[in-house]
Amino acid sequence: MPRFAFDLEYDGRAFNGSQAQTGLRTLQTLLAQAMTELNGETVQVRPASRLDAEVCAEHLPCDALFARDWQPLELAAALTSRLPADVSVTRVAAVHDRWHAQHDALSKRYRYVLVQRGSRPVLDLHATWVRQLDHPELLHEMAPLLVGRRDLSGFACLRRDDSDGDDPVRTIHAASWTIEPRPLGTYLTFHISGDGFLYKQVRGMVGAMIHVAKGRKPLSAFTAAIDAGRSAERIGNIAPAKGLVLERVVYDPEPAWLPL
Amino acid sequence: MPRFAFDLEYDGRAFNGSQAQTGLRTLQTLLAQAMTELNGETVQVRPASRLDAEVCAEHLPCDALFARDWQPLELAAALTSRLPADVSVTRVAAVHDRWHAQHDALSKRYRYVLVQRGSRPVLDLHATWVRQLDHPELLHEMAPLLVGRRDLSGFACLRRDDSDGDDPVRTIHAASWTIEPRPLGTYLTFHISGDGFLYKQVRGMVGAMIHVAKGRKPLSAFTAAIDAGRSAERIGNIAPAKGLVLERVVYDPEPAWLPL
């Protein structure tokens, strides 16, 4: 049975996240339905990453096993025609049978976008509004402190299930902010890449950095939270899903992607 | 009675356009309701420009007369709190009694965004998808041909009402395309500014240029349409509302805008 990888562009705003949940509109359920129609028997789809409700992705690879050999581009076109306006197949690849979109992922890169302006933003649907940051320069100091291999589960949310006992140690390869004035406001974009992220961890990091940049906690509180691992005090709020986008999932080697 | 000008950011996707129509969700109706609540008696709102359903605006000035003197920023904040997520007041000004958002406008600038890519776009909600343009370089040749003072009503739609007899002559001050490769596709952006535009005229111009850039009509057909005025043959389709944004309305002098 041949396995195929699909790279998806995904607007998560009208989904209850990527993972199948009974009775809810999720990416995994919707993809499995569309593929099962094409395959004639049930298809299981494995996304590379769990995305919460409303989180979007520019590139979200997934894989699935099919009953017969397809021309990859034909399969992708047939699948595309069965998908709604908020999901699109951008690349497809035939992969070997043991390829796994999640387990074979070497690293993931996310961005989180804030827009700072006096008036409520209307046209940008993928940025979180902040009215004022008194110390935006602190963002540049905080981001690099996240880089390294350690337990940063104090920034994540415990799921209150068995996964809470899982190893929380992850490696963050890079983390940085760019700050760019544009006509409609100042855009502050956080980029982070690492070998994996815990539940709501990126949003927890961003929420903490916003809190410090607003002057509500000192930089030392952020440093202390990094050192404290799981027992860190929560700083600020988990940042809204709205600003978060999965930009890239890296494999080595990459599947032999065929662009649509 | 004091008059105020409001500059709005406006996501038109869930509106039946800007002009009041009985029983439909329009910008004019919604603003008038919110302002009437604040004013205690009926308020009429005059937007600077008529926008069709789904067309968006970064800056859409409007004006209205109020029964009492407000602090402009207080009025804007009170209005903002009564507006839904798809409209926002970005600037406010106290203006003289004869100031008219539409009649005093000297020029308007629109942009129209196309994204060329193989797969259907998902995350950009303000761009129109084209799969392939065989002759994108022709866009740079066509745009400047639109500049000047003449009747270009062949690119517009007749309203089939009394306005069809109105003077169709307008001055186009500038028109150009930029073509920019980005990770998610090649973005082709048309900018046009002029003293006014007829019904669906910008979208008609874009539709004609797309048709020529796809190689479905020669450049000479576009030139002929410019020369033929109202009797021009229609080239291509009216481009979808989705890619069109009103960027700016210019006054001289500008109202004494106070940013929020």
Short mmCIF file of C-alpha atoms in Angstrom, two decimals:
data_model
loop_
_atom_site.label_atom_id
_atom_site.label_comp_id
_atom_site.label_asym_id
_atom_site.label_seq_id
_atom_site.Cartn_x
_atom_site.Cartn_y
_atom_site.Cartn_z
CA MET A 1 0.00 0.00 0.00
CA PRO A 2 1.60 3.29 -1.08
CA ARG A 3 2.00 6.16 1.38
CA PHE A 4 1.70 9.79 0.33
CA ALA A 5 2.71 13.02 2.04
CA PHE A 6 0.64 16.16 1.53
CA ASP A 7 1.75 19.65 2.47
CA LEU A 8 -1.24 21.79 3.42
CA GLU A 9 -2.01 25.47 3.70
CA TYR A 10 -4.58 25.72 6.45
CA ASP A 11 -6.77 28.47 7.86
CA GLY A 12 -7.61 27.12 11.32
CA ARG A 13 -10.11 29.82 12.25
CA ALA A 14 -13.18 27.70 11.54
CA PHE A 15 -11.68 24.42 12.83
CA ASN A 16 -11.58 22.88 16.28
CA GLY A 17 -7.89 22.25 15.79
CA SER A 18 -6.06 19.67 13.73
CA GLN A 19 -6.66 16.47 15.77
CA ALA A 20 -9.82 14.41 15.26
CA GLN A 21 -12.47 14.93 17.95
CA THR A 22 -15.86 13.26 17.70
CA GLY A 23 -18.58 15.52 16.36
CA LEU A 24 -16.30 18.53 15.79
CA ARG A 25 -14.97 20.04 12.59
CA THR A 26 -11.27 19.18 12.71
CA LEU A 27 -8.64 19.05 10.01
CA GLN A 28 -7.84 15.38 10.56
CA THR A 29 -11.50 14.35 10.28
CA LEU A 30 -12.15 16.43 7.20
CA LEU A 31 -9.02 15.19 5.39
CA ALA A 32 -9.78 11.58 6.28
CA GLN A 33 -13.31 11.93 4.89
CA ALA A 34 -12.10 13.43 1.62
CA MET A 35 -9.36 10.81 1.21
CA THR A 36 -11.64 7.94 2.14
CA GLU A 37 -13.99 9.02 -0.68
CA LEU A 38 -11.09 8.77 -3.12
CA ASN A 39 -9.71 5.55 -1.69
CA GLY A 40 -12.84 3.48 -1.39
CA GLU A 41 -11.84 2.36 2.10
CA THR A 42 -11.00 4.18 5.32
CA VAL A 43 -7.94 6.43 5.35
CA GLN A 44 -6.14 7.57 8.52
CA VAL A 45 -4.36 10.92 8.23
CA ARG A 46 -1.38 11.90 10.42
CA PRO A 47 -0.63 15.64 10.61
CA ALA A 48 2.96 16.64 11.47
CA SER A 49 1.85 18.84 14.32
CA ARG A 50 -1.08 19.30 16.66
CA LEU A 51 -2.58 22.73 16.10
CA ASP A 52 -5.09 24.28 18.49
CA ALA A 53 -8.37 25.76 17.35
CA GLU A 54 -7.85 28.94 15.28
CA VAL A 55 -4.11 28.38 14.78
CA CYS A 56 -3.17 28.55 11.07
CA ALA A 57 -0.42 26.95 9.01
CA GLU A 58 1.42 27.97 5.86
CA HIS A 59 2.89 24.48 5.66
CA LEU A 60 1.39 21.58 7.58
CA PRO A 61 2.63 18.24 6.21
CA CYS A 62 0.61 15.11 6.81
CA ASP A 63 0.72 11.55 5.50
CA ALA A 64 -1.71 8.77 4.72
CA LEU A 65 -1.71 5.25 3.29
CA PHE A 66 -3.78 4.52 0.15
CA ALA A 67 -5.09 1.28 -1.28
CA ARG A 68 -3.71 1.85 -4.75
CA ASP A 69 -0.92 3.66 -6.54
CA TRP A 70 -1.87 7.14 -7.62
CA GLN A 71 0.00 9.66 -9.69
CA PRO A 72 0.84 12.01 -6.78
CA LEU A 73 -0.28 15.15 -8.61
CA GLU A 74 -3.52 13.51 -9.71
CA LEU A 75 -4.22 12.46 -6.15
CA ALA A 76 -3.49 15.97 -4.88
CA ALA A 77 -5.79 17.52 -7.48
CA ALA A 78 -8.59 15.07 -6.68
CA LEU A 79 -8.16 15.76 -2.97
CA THR A 80 -8.08 19.54 -3.50
CA SER A 81 -11.39 19.42 -5.29
CA ARG A 82 -12.92 17.78 -2.18
CA LEU A 83 -11.53 20.32 0.30
CA PRO A 84 -13.25 23.52 1.46
CA ALA A 85 -11.87 27.05 0.96
CA ASP A 86 -9.92 26.96 4.24
CA VAL A 87 -7.58 24.06 3.32
CA SER A 88 -5.43 23.61 0.25
CA VAL A 89 -2.85 21.04 -0.86
CA THR A 90 0.29 22.91 -1.92
CA ARG A 91 2.72 20.00 -2.44
CA VAL A 92 2.51 16.23 -2.61
CA ALA A 93 5.08 13.41 -2.46
CA ALA A 94 5.14 9.63 -2.66
CA VAL A 95 6.99 8.53 0.49
CA HIS A 96 8.25 5.20 1.77
CA ASP A 97 5.95 3.09 3.86
CA ARG A 98 7.56 3.93 7.24
CA TRP A 99 7.62 7.72 6.65
CA HIS A 100 5.77 9.53 9.43
CA ALA A 101 4.85 13.22 9.15
CA GLN A 102 5.07 13.73 12.91
CA HIS A 103 7.82 11.37 14.07
CA ASP A 104 10.21 12.16 11.22
CA ALA A 105 9.93 15.92 11.72
CA LEU A 106 13.33 17.35 12.73
CA SER A 107 12.16 20.84 13.60
CA LYS A 108 9.22 23.19 13.39
CA ARG A 109 9.14 26.90 12.87
CA TYR A 110 6.30 29.10 14.11
CA ARG A 111 5.67 32.81 13.91
CA TYR A 112 3.48 34.92 16.14
CA VAL A 113 2.39 38.35 14.91
CA LEU A 114 1.40 41.30 17.07
CA VAL A 115 0.20 44.62 15.71
CA GLN A 116 0.61 47.66 17.91
CA ARG A 117 -1.73 50.57 17.11
CA GLY A 118 -4.18 52.90 18.80
CA SER A 119 -7.28 51.69 16.97
CA ARG A 120 -8.63 48.16 16.77
CA PRO A 121 -7.30 46.40 13.63
CA VAL A 122 -9.83 45.17 11.10
CA LEU A 123 -8.17 43.92 7.92
CA ASP A 124 -5.42 41.73 9.37
CA LEU A 125 -7.00 38.49 10.52
CA HIS A 126 -3.76 36.80 11.55
CA ALA A 127 -2.35 39.31 14.05
CA THR A 128 -3.10 39.95 17.70
CA TRP A 129 -3.72 43.55 18.72
CA VAL A 130 -1.71 45.27 21.45
CA ARG A 131 -2.52 48.89 22.09
CA GLN A 132 0.78 49.82 23.68
CA LEU A 133 4.11 48.20 24.57
CA ASP A 134 6.18 50.49 26.78
CA HIS A 135 9.39 48.46 26.42
CA PRO A 136 9.38 46.75 23.00
CA GLU A 137 13.21 46.69 23.11
CA LEU A 138 12.96 44.05 25.87
CA LEU A 139 11.51 41.62 23.31
CA HIS A 140 14.94 41.50 21.66
CA GLU A 141 16.52 40.68 25.03
CA MET A 142 14.05 37.95 25.96
CA ALA A 143 13.82 35.89 22.77
CA PRO A 144 17.45 34.63 22.71
CA LEU A 145 17.13 33.50 26.34
CA LEU A 146 14.72 30.78 25.15
CA VAL A 147 17.34 29.12 22.93
CA GLY A 148 18.86 25.88 24.23
CA ARG A 149 17.91 22.41 25.42
CA ARG A 150 15.89 22.34 28.64
CA ASP A 151 12.49 21.98 30.29
CA LEU A 152 10.45 25.09 29.51
CA SER A 153 7.14 23.51 30.45
CA GLY A 154 6.40 26.43 32.79
CA PHE A 155 5.39 28.36 29.64
CA ALA A 156 3.14 25.52 28.40
CA CYS A 157 -0.23 24.34 29.68
CA LEU A 158 -0.53 21.02 31.48
CA ARG A 159 -3.09 18.90 29.67
CA ARG A 160 -4.17 17.20 32.91
CA ASP A 161 -3.87 13.83 31.22
CA ASP A 162 -1.20 11.13 30.90
CA SER A 163 0.89 13.38 28.66
CA ASP A 164 1.77 15.49 31.71
CA GLY A 165 4.26 12.79 32.65
CA ASP A 166 6.00 12.92 29.24
CA ASP A 167 9.52 14.24 28.94
CA PRO A 168 9.13 18.04 28.70
CA VAL A 169 12.70 18.71 27.53
CA ARG A 170 12.90 20.28 24.09
CA THR A 171 15.56 22.07 22.08
CA ILE A 172 14.85 25.59 20.86
CA HIS A 173 17.16 26.29 17.93
CA ALA A 174 16.36 29.96 17.33
CA ALA A 175 14.03 32.65 18.65
CA SER A 176 13.88 36.30 17.64
CA TRP A 177 11.59 39.29 17.15
CA THR A 178 11.40 41.70 14.24
CA ILE A 179 9.73 45.07 14.71
CA GLU A 180 8.53 46.84 11.58
CA PRO A 181 6.50 50.06 11.28
CA ARG A 182 3.87 49.82 8.51
CA PRO A 183 1.08 52.19 7.46
CA LEU A 184 -1.55 50.37 9.53
CA GLY A 185 0.53 49.93 12.70
CA THR A 186 3.80 48.56 14.02
CA TYR A 187 4.14 44.84 13.32
CA LEU A 188 6.06 42.80 15.90
CA THR A 189 6.79 39.29 14.68
CA PHE A 190 8.21 36.50 16.83
CA HIS A 191 9.90 33.58 15.08
CA ILE A 192 10.79 30.43 16.94
CA SER A 193 12.10 27.08 15.74
CA GLY A 194 12.83 23.95 17.71
CA ASP A 195 12.55 20.18 17.70
CA GLY A 196 9.07 20.34 19.19
CA PHE A 197 6.74 22.37 21.35
CA LEU A 198 4.50 21.50 24.28
CA TYR A 199 0.80 22.28 24.50
CA LYS A 200 0.25 26.07 24.08
CA GLN A 201 3.96 26.63 24.77
CA VAL A 202 4.66 29.18 22.01
CA ARG A 203 1.59 31.17 23.01
CA GLY A 204 2.69 31.00 26.66
CA MET A 205 6.14 32.34 25.74
CA VAL A 206 4.61 35.17 23.71
CA GLY A 207 2.15 36.02 26.50
CA ALA A 208 5.02 36.23 28.99
CA MET A 209 7.12 38.44 26.71
CA ILE A 210 4.16 40.78 26.05
CA HIS A 211 3.64 41.10 29.81
CA VAL A 212 7.26 42.11 30.38
CA ALA A 213 7.27 44.45 27.34
CA LYS A 214 4.20 46.16 28.80
CA GLY A 215 6.20 46.78 31.97
CA ARG A 216 3.97 44.59 34.13
CA LYS A 217 6.81 42.27 35.20
CA PRO A 218 10.57 42.85 35.22
CA LEU A 219 12.90 41.07 32.82
CA SER A 220 14.21 39.12 35.82
CA ALA A 221 10.83 37.38 36.18
CA PHE A 222 11.21 36.05 32.62
CA THR A 223 14.75 34.86 33.31
CA ALA A 224 13.55 33.18 36.51
CA ALA A 225 10.77 31.40 34.62
CA ILE A 226 13.32 29.97 32.18
CA ASP A 227 15.45 28.71 35.05
CA ALA A 228 12.50 27.29 37.02
CA GLY A 229 11.36 24.73 34.40
CA ARG A 230 7.99 23.17 35.16
CA SER A 231 7.63 24.97 38.49
CA ALA A 232 7.90 28.43 36.90
CA GLU A 233 5.37 31.05 37.90
CA ARG A 234 2.99 31.93 35.04
CA ILE A 235 3.83 35.35 33.56
CA GLY A 236 0.97 37.13 31.77
CA ASN A 237 -1.69 35.31 29.77
CA ILE A 238 -1.45 32.65 27.09
CA ALA A 239 -1.41 34.80 23.92
CA PRO A 240 -4.50 34.40 21.67
CA ALA A 241 -4.44 31.71 18.97
CA LYS A 242 -5.11 34.40 16.37
CA GLY A 243 -1.48 35.51 15.92
CA LEU A 244 0.08 32.04 15.61
CA VAL A 245 1.05 30.41 12.31
CA LEU A 246 3.03 27.22 11.73
CA GLU A 247 5.46 28.29 9.01
CA ARG A 248 7.48 25.18 8.34
CA VAL A 249 8.20 21.58 9.32
CA VAL A 250 11.69 20.34 8.39
CA TYR A 251 12.65 16.78 7.37
CA ASP A 252 16.04 15.36 6.41
CA PRO A 253 15.80 14.30 3.73
CA GLU A 254 12.74 16.23 2.63
CA PRO A 255 10.14 14.15 0.80
CA ALA A 256 10.40 14.53 -2.98
CA TRP A 257 7.75 17.26 -2.94
CA LEU A 258 5.91 18.01 -6.17
CA PRO A 259 4.39 21.50 -6.12
CA LEU A 260 0.86 21.94 -7.42
CA MET B 1 -24.68 71.64 15.00
CA PRO B 2 -21.09 70.38 14.80
CA ARG B 3 -19.92 68.12 12.00
CA PHE B 4 -17.34 65.38 12.50
CA ALA B 5 -15.26 63.38 10.06
CA PHE B 6 -14.35 59.77 10.84
CA ASP B 7 -11.73 57.74 9.03
CA LEU B 8 -12.64 54.06 9.01
CA GLU B 9 -10.86 50.78 8.50
CA TYR B 10 -13.44 48.48 7.00
CA ASP B 11 -13.64 44.78 6.16
CA GLY B 12 -16.43 44.70 3.61
CA ARG B 13 -16.66 40.92 3.30
CA ALA B 14 -19.75 40.61 5.50
CA PHE B 15 -21.43 43.81 4.25
CA ASN B 16 -23.75 44.46 1.32
CA GLY B 17 -21.56 47.41 0.40
CA SER B 18 -21.25 50.86 1.92
CA GLN B 19 -24.52 52.51 0.82
CA ALA B 20 -27.71 52.08 2.85
CA GLN B 21 -30.18 49.53 1.41
CA THR B 22 -33.35 48.60 3.22
CA GLY B 23 -33.10 45.37 5.18
CA LEU B 24 -29.44 44.70 4.31
CA ARG B 25 -26.30 44.96 6.45
CA THR B 26 -24.54 47.99 4.99
CA LEU B 27 -21.83 50.22 6.42
CA GLN B 28 -23.95 53.39 6.17
CA THR B 29 -26.87 51.81 8.04
CA LEU B 30 -24.70 50.33 10.76
CA LEU B 31 -22.78 53.58 11.35
CA ALA B 32 -25.98 55.63 11.41
CA GLN B 33 -27.48 53.29 14.02
CA ALA B 34 -24.41 53.51 16.27
CA MET B 35 -24.19 57.29 15.94
CA THR B 36 -27.92 57.79 16.45
CA GLU B 37 -27.62 55.93 19.76
CA LEU B 38 -24.91 58.37 20.86
CA ASN B 39 -26.69 61.44 19.53
CA GLY B 40 -30.22 60.90 20.81
CA GLU B 41 -31.64 61.83 17.41
CA THR B 42 -31.20 60.50 13.89
CA VAL B 43 -27.78 60.83 12.30
CA GLN B 44 -27.11 60.63 8.55
CA VAL B 45 -23.67 59.34 7.58
CA ARG B 46 -21.96 60.20 4.29
CA PRO B 47 -19.12 57.87 3.21
CA ALA B 48 -16.48 59.32 0.86
CA SER B 49 -16.91 56.53 -1.63
CA ARG B 50 -19.43 53.90 -2.65
CA LEU B 51 -17.94 50.46 -2.09
CA ASP B 52 -19.51 47.31 -3.48
CA ALA B 53 -20.23 44.25 -1.38
CA GLU B 54 -17.00 42.57 -0.22
CA VAL B 55 -14.73 45.50 -1.16
CA CYS B 56 -12.55 46.56 1.81
CA ALA B 57 -10.98 49.88 2.83
CA GLU B 58 -7.88 50.82 4.79
CA HIS B 59 -9.12 54.40 4.91
CA LEU B 60 -12.75 55.27 4.23
CA PRO B 61 -13.57 58.77 5.50
CA CYS B 62 -17.17 59.68 6.25
CA ASP B 63 -18.89 62.60 7.93
CA ALA B 64 -21.97 63.24 10.05
CA LEU B 65 -23.69 66.07 11.89
CA PHE B 66 -24.26 65.78 15.63
CA ALA B 67 -26.67 67.57 17.96
CA ARG B 68 -24.01 68.61 20.48
CA ASP B 69 -20.31 69.34 20.71
CA TRP B 70 -18.23 66.30 21.52
CA GLN B 71 -14.56 65.97 22.25
CA PRO B 72 -13.64 64.30 18.94
CA LEU B 73 -11.58 61.54 20.56
CA GLU B 74 -14.32 60.81 23.10
CA LEU B 75 -16.87 60.59 20.30
CA ALA B 76 -14.60 58.25 18.34
CA ALA B 77 -14.05 56.00 21.35
CA ALA B 78 -17.77 55.89 22.13
CA LEU B 79 -18.51 55.06 18.49
CA THR B 80 -15.79 52.39 18.33
CA SER B 81 -17.30 50.59 21.30
CA ARG B 82 -20.58 50.33 19.35
CA LEU B 83 -19.02 48.95 16.17
CA PRO B 84 -18.51 45.27 15.30
CA ALA B 85 -15.12 43.63 14.67
CA ASP B 86 -15.23 44.43 10.95
CA VAL B 87 -15.23 48.25 11.27
CA SER B 88 -12.91 50.48 13.27
CA VAL B 89 -12.48 54.25 13.62
CA THR B 90 -8.81 55.07 13.05
CA ARG B 91 -8.92 58.90 13.01
CA VAL B 92 -11.45 61.59 13.83
CA ALA B 93 -11.68 65.35 13.12
CA ALA B 94 -14.03 68.21 13.87
CA VAL B 95 -14.82 69.73 10.44
CA HIS B 96 -16.69 72.83 9.28
CA ASP B 97 -20.37 72.57 8.62
CA ARG B 98 -20.11 72.44 4.80
CA TRP B 99 -17.38 69.77 4.73
CA HIS B 100 -18.49 66.78 2.68
CA ALA B 101 -16.57 63.49 2.74
CA GLN B 102 -17.60 62.63 -0.81
CA HIS B 103 -17.82 65.99 -2.60
CA ASP B 104 -14.62 67.41 -1.09
CA ALA B 105 -12.54 64.37 -2.03
CA LEU B 106 -9.83 65.35 -4.53
CA SER B 107 -8.67 61.88 -5.38
CA LYS B 108 -8.93 58.25 -4.39
CA ARG B 109 -6.35 55.51 -4.48
CA TYR B 110 -7.25 51.83 -4.80
CA ARG B 111 -5.16 48.70 -4.94
CA TYR B 112 -6.08 45.37 -6.42
CA VAL B 113 -4.09 42.30 -5.40
CA LEU B 114 -3.66 39.12 -7.44
CA VAL B 115 -1.73 36.11 -6.25
CA GLN B 116 -0.36 33.76 -8.89
CA ARG B 117 0.33 30.20 -7.69
CA GLY B 118 -0.41 26.62 -8.60
CA SER B 119 -2.47 25.78 -5.52
CA ARG B 120 -5.57 27.55 -4.24
CA PRO B 121 -4.60 30.23 -1.67
CA VAL B 122 -6.04 29.89 1.83
CA LEU B 123 -4.52 32.40 4.24
CA ASP B 124 -4.74 35.59 2.17
CA LEU B 125 -8.33 36.78 2.27
CA HIS B 126 -7.73 39.97 0.31
CA ALA B 127 -6.18 38.64 -2.88
CA THR B 128 -7.69 37.09 -5.99
CA TRP B 129 -6.16 33.86 -7.24
CA VAL B 130 -4.82 33.47 -10.78
CA ARG B 131 -3.24 30.16 -11.63
CA GLN B 132 -1.13 31.36 -14.51
CA LEU B 133 -0.38 34.59 -16.38
CA ASP B 134 1.57 33.89 -19.55
CA HIS B 135 2.47 37.53 -20.19
CA PRO B 136 2.71 39.34 -16.82
CA GLU B 137 5.09 41.86 -18.40
CA LEU B 138 2.13 43.21 -20.41
CA LEU B 139 0.61 44.47 -17.14
CA HIS B 140 3.40 47.07 -16.99
CA GLU B 141 2.55 48.15 -20.52
CA MET B 142 -1.19 48.42 -19.98
CA ALA B 143 -1.42 50.30 -16.66
CA PRO B 144 0.13 53.61 -17.85
CA LEU B 145 -2.24 53.67 -20.84
CA LEU B 146 -5.10 54.31 -18.40
CA VAL B 147 -3.61 57.60 -17.17
CA GLY B 148 -5.24 60.79 -18.43
CA ARG B 149 -8.59 62.55 -18.63
CA ARG B 150 -11.21 60.75 -20.71
CA ASP B 151 -14.29 58.56 -20.81
CA LEU B 152 -13.29 55.05 -19.76
CA SER B 153 -16.84 53.92 -19.06
CA GLY B 154 -16.34 50.91 -21.32
CA PHE B 155 -14.49 49.33 -18.38
CA ALA B 156 -17.30 50.15 -15.92
CA CYS B 157 -20.77 48.66 -15.55
CA LEU B 158 -23.82 50.63 -16.55
CA ARG B 159 -26.13 50.86 -13.55
CA ARG B 160 -29.23 50.89 -15.80
CA ASP B 161 -30.58 53.87 -13.86
CA ASP B 162 -30.48 57.67 -14.21
CA SER B 163 -26.77 57.70 -13.37
CA ASP B 164 -26.03 56.20 -16.78
CA GLY B 165 -26.55 59.68 -18.22
CA ASP B 166 -23.99 61.26 -15.85
CA ASP B 167 -20.73 62.61 -17.20
CA PRO B 168 -18.42 59.57 -17.41
CA VAL B 169 -15.21 61.57 -17.87
CA ARG B 170 -12.70 61.06 -15.06
CA THR B 171 -9.01 61.80 -14.60
CA ILE B 172 -6.69 58.92 -13.76
CA HIS B 173 -3.57 60.37 -12.12
CA ALA B 174 -1.47 57.22 -11.82
CA ALA B 175 -1.74 53.51 -12.52
CA SER B 176 0.93 50.86 -12.11
CA TRP B 177 1.60 47.24 -11.23
CA THR B 178 4.20 45.79 -8.90
CA ILE B 179 5.13 42.12 -9.18
CA GLU B 180 6.75 40.52 -6.14
CA PRO B 181 7.66 36.85 -5.56
CA ARG B 182 6.89 35.76 -2.00
CA PRO B 183 7.04 32.32 -0.31
CA LEU B 184 3.32 31.67 -0.85
CA GLY B 185 3.13 32.86 -4.46
CA THR B 186 3.84 35.78 -6.76
CA TYR B 187 1.91 38.87 -5.68
CA LEU B 188 0.79 41.21 -8.45
CA THR B 189 -0.53 44.50 -7.09
CA PHE B 190 -2.31 47.14 -9.16
CA HIS B 191 -2.40 50.69 -7.79
CA ILE B 192 -4.63 53.32 -9.34
CA SER B 193 -5.46 56.84 -8.26
CA GLY B 194 -7.82 59.32 -9.82
CA ASP B 195 -10.46 61.93 -9.14
CA GLY B 196 -13.20 59.32 -9.14
CA PHE B 197 -14.24 55.95 -10.50
CA LEU B 198 -17.41 54.68 -12.11
CA TYR B 199 -19.38 51.64 -10.94
CA LYS B 200 -17.09 48.57 -10.94
CA GLN B 201 -14.61 50.47 -13.12
CA VAL B 202 -11.40 49.45 -11.29
CA ARG B 203 -12.48 45.81 -11.29
CA GLY B 204 -13.33 46.08 -14.99
CA MET B 205 -9.88 47.48 -15.75
CA VAL B 206 -8.20 44.70 -13.76
CA GLY B 207 -10.34 42.04 -15.42
CA ALA B 208 -9.35 43.34 -18.85
CA MET B 209 -5.65 43.44 -17.96
CA ILE B 210 -5.76 39.88 -16.57
CA HIS B 211 -7.39 38.70 -19.80
CA VAL B 212 -4.61 40.23 -21.93
CA ALA B 213 -1.88 38.98 -19.53
CA LYS B 214 -3.33 35.48 -19.91
CA GLY B 215 -2.88 35.82 -23.66
CA ARG B 216 -6.60 35.64 -24.40
CA LYS B 217 -6.69 39.03 -26.13
CA PRO B 218 -3.90 41.07 -27.74
CA LEU B 219 -2.62 44.28 -26.21
CA SER B 220 -4.21 46.09 -29.13
CA ALA B 221 -7.67 45.13 -27.83
CA PHE B 222 -6.89 46.92 -24.57
CA THR B 223 -5.65 50.01 -26.42
CA ALA B 224 -8.77 49.96 -28.57
CA ALA B 225 -11.00 49.79 -25.48
CA ILE B 226 -9.31 52.87 -24.06
CA ASP B 227 -9.88 54.75 -27.32
CA ALA B 228 -13.49 53.58 -27.71
CA GLY B 229 -14.86 55.12 -24.48
CA ARG B 230 -18.36 53.98 -23.61
CA SER B 231 -18.74 51.88 -26.74
CA ALA B 232 -15.68 49.75 -25.94
CA GLU B 233 -16.01 46.01 -26.26
CA ARG B 234 -15.85 44.24 -22.87
CA ILE B 235 -12.49 42.48 -22.39
CA GLY B 236 -12.48 39.59 -19.92
CA ASN B 237 -14.59 39.54 -16.77
CA ILE B 238 -15.10 42.09 -14.02
CA ALA B 239 -12.42 41.02 -11.48
CA PRO B 240 -13.79 39.67 -8.16
CA ALA B 241 -14.43 42.13 -5.34
CA LYS B 242 -12.08 40.12 -3.12
CA GLY B 243 -8.84 41.72 -4.33
CA LEU B 244 -9.97 45.37 -4.13
CA VAL B 245 -9.09 47.72 -1.27
CA LEU B 246 -9.67 51.49 -1.04
CA GLU B 247 -6.32 52.69 0.27
CA ARG B 248 -6.77 56.42 0.56
CA VAL B 249 -9.04 59.41 -0.05
CA VAL B 250 -7.22 62.75 -0.40
CA TYR B 251 -8.51 66.19 0.67
CA ASP B 252 -6.86 69.62 0.42
CA PRO B 253 -6.64 70.69 3.12
CA GLU B 254 -6.91 67.43 5.03
CA PRO B 255 -9.23 67.58 8.05
CA ALA B 256 -7.31 68.05 11.32
CA TRP B 257 -7.25 64.30 11.89
CA LEU B 258 -6.68 63.05 15.43
CA PRO B 259 -5.41 59.46 15.45
CA LEU B 260 -6.90 57.04 17.96
#
